[in-house]
PDB file of C-alpha atoms in Angstrom:
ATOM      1  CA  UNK A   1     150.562  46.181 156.188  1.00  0.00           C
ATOM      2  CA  UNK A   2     149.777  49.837 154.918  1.00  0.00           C
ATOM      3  CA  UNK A   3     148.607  50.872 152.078  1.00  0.00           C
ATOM      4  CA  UNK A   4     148.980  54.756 150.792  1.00  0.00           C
ATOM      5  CA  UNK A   5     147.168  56.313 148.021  1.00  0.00           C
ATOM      6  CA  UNK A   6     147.287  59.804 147.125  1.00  0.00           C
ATOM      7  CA  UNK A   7     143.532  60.828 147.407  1.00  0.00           C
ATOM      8  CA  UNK A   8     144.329  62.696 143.985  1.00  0.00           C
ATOM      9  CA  UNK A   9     145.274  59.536 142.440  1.00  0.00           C
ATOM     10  CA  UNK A  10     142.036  57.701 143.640  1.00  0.00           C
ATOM     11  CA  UNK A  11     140.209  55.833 140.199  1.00  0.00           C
ATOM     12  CA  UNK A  12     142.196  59.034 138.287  1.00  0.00           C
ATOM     13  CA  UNK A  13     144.548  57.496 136.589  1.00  0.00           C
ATOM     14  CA  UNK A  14     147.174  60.174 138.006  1.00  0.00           C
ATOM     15  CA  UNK A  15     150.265  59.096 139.836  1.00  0.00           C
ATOM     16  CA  UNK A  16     153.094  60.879 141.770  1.00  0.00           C
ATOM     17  CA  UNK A  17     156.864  61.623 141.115  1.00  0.00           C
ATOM     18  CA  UNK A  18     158.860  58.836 142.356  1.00  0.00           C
ATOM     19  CA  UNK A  19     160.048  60.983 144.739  1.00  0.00           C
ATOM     20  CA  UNK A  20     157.099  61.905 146.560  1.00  0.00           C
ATOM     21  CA  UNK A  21     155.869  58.325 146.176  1.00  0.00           C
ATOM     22  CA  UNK A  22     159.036  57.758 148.599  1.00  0.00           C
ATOM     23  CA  UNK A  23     159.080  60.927 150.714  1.00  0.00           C
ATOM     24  CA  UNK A  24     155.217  60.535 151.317  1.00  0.00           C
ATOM     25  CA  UNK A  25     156.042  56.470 152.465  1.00  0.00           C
ATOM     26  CA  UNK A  26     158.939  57.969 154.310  1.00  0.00           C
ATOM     27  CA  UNK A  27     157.005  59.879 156.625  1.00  0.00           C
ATOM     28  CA  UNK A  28     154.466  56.979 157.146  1.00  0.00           C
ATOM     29  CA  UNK A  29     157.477  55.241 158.402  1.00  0.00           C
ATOM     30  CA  UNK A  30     159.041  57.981 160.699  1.00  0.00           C
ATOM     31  CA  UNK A  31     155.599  57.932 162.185  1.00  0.00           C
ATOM     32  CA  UNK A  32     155.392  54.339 162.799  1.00  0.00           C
ATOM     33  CA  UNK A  33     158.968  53.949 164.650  1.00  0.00           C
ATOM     34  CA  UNK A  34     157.487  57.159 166.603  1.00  0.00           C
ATOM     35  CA  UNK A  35     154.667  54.798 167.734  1.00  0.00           C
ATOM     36  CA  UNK A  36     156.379  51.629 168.508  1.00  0.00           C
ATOM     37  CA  UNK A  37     159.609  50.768 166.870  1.00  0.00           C
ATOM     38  CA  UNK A  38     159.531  47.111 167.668  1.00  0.00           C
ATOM     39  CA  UNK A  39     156.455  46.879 165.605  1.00  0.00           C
ATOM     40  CA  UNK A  40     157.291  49.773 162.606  1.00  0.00           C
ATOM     41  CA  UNK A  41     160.362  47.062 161.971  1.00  0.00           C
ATOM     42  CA  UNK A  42     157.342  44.472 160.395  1.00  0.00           C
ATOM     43  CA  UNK A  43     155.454  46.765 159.123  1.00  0.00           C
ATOM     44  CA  UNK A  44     154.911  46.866 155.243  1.00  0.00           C
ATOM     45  CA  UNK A  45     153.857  50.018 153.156  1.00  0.00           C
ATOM     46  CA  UNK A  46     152.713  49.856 150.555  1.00  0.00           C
ATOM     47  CA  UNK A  47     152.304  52.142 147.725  1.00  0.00           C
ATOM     48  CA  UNK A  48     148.443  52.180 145.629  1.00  0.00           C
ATOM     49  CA  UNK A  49     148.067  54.914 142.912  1.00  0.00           C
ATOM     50  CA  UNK A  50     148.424  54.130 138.974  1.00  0.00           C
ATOM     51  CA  UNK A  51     150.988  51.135 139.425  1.00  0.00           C
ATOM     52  CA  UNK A  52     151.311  50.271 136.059  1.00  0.00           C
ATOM     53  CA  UNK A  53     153.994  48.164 134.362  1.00  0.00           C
ATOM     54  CA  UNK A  54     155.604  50.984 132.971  1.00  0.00           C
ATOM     55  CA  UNK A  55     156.244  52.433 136.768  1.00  0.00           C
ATOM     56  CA  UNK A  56     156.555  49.998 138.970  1.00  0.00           C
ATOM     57  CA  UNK A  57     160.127  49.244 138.276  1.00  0.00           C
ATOM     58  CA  UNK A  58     161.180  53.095 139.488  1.00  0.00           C
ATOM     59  CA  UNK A  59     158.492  53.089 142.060  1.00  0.00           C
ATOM     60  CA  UNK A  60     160.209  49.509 144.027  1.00  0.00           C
ATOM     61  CA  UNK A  61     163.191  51.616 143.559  1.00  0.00           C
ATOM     62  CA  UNK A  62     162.563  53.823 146.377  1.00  0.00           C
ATOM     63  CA  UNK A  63     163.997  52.867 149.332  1.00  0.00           C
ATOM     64  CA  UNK A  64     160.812  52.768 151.645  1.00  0.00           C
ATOM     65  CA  UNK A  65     158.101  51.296 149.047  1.00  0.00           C
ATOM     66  CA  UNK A  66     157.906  47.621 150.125  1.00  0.00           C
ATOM     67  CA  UNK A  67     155.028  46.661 147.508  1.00  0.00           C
ATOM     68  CA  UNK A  68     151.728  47.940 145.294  1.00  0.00           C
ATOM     69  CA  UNK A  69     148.127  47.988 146.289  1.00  0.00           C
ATOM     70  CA  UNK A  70     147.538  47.511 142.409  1.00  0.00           C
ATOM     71  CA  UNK A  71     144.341  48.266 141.088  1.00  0.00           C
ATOM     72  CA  UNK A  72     142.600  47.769 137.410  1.00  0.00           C
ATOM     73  CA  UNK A  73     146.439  46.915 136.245  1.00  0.00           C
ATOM     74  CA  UNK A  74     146.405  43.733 137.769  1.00  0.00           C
ATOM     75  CA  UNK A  75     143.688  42.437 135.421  1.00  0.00           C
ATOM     76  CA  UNK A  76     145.917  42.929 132.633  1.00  0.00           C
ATOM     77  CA  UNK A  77     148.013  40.089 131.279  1.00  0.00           C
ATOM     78  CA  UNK A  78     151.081  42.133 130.718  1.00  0.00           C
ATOM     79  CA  UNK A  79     151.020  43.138 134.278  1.00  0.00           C
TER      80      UNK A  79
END
């Protein structure tokens, strides 16, 4: 599993576009198969930066996002 998190959106409350959410994950991905693409095929990323309940939804719908590193979200009960 990876986890990216735009160092901008670190404890800021900021998040990115959907699309660079995806082209940002996208890359991570290119990079992996580059590496070894037996091994890029079970690898997870996953996307940490303001996940919030009102984002997630459009975030999962990028085709590379696999899941959320959620952070003070996930302590809330509509979450």
């Amino acid at each position: 599993v990876i986890a990216y998190e735009p160092i901008w959106a670190l404890g800021t409350g900021k998040i990115a576009t959907f699309d660079q959410a995806q082209d940002a994950i996208n890359s991570l991905d290119n990079d992996t198969d580059k590496i070894n693409p037996a091994t890029a095929e079970n690898i997870r990323i996953l996307y940490g930066g303001s996940v919030t309940i009102k984002n997630c939804d459009g975030l999962l719908m990028q085709e590379d996002i696999d899941g959320f590193l959620v952070g003070r979200t996930s302590i809330k009960p509509e979450f």
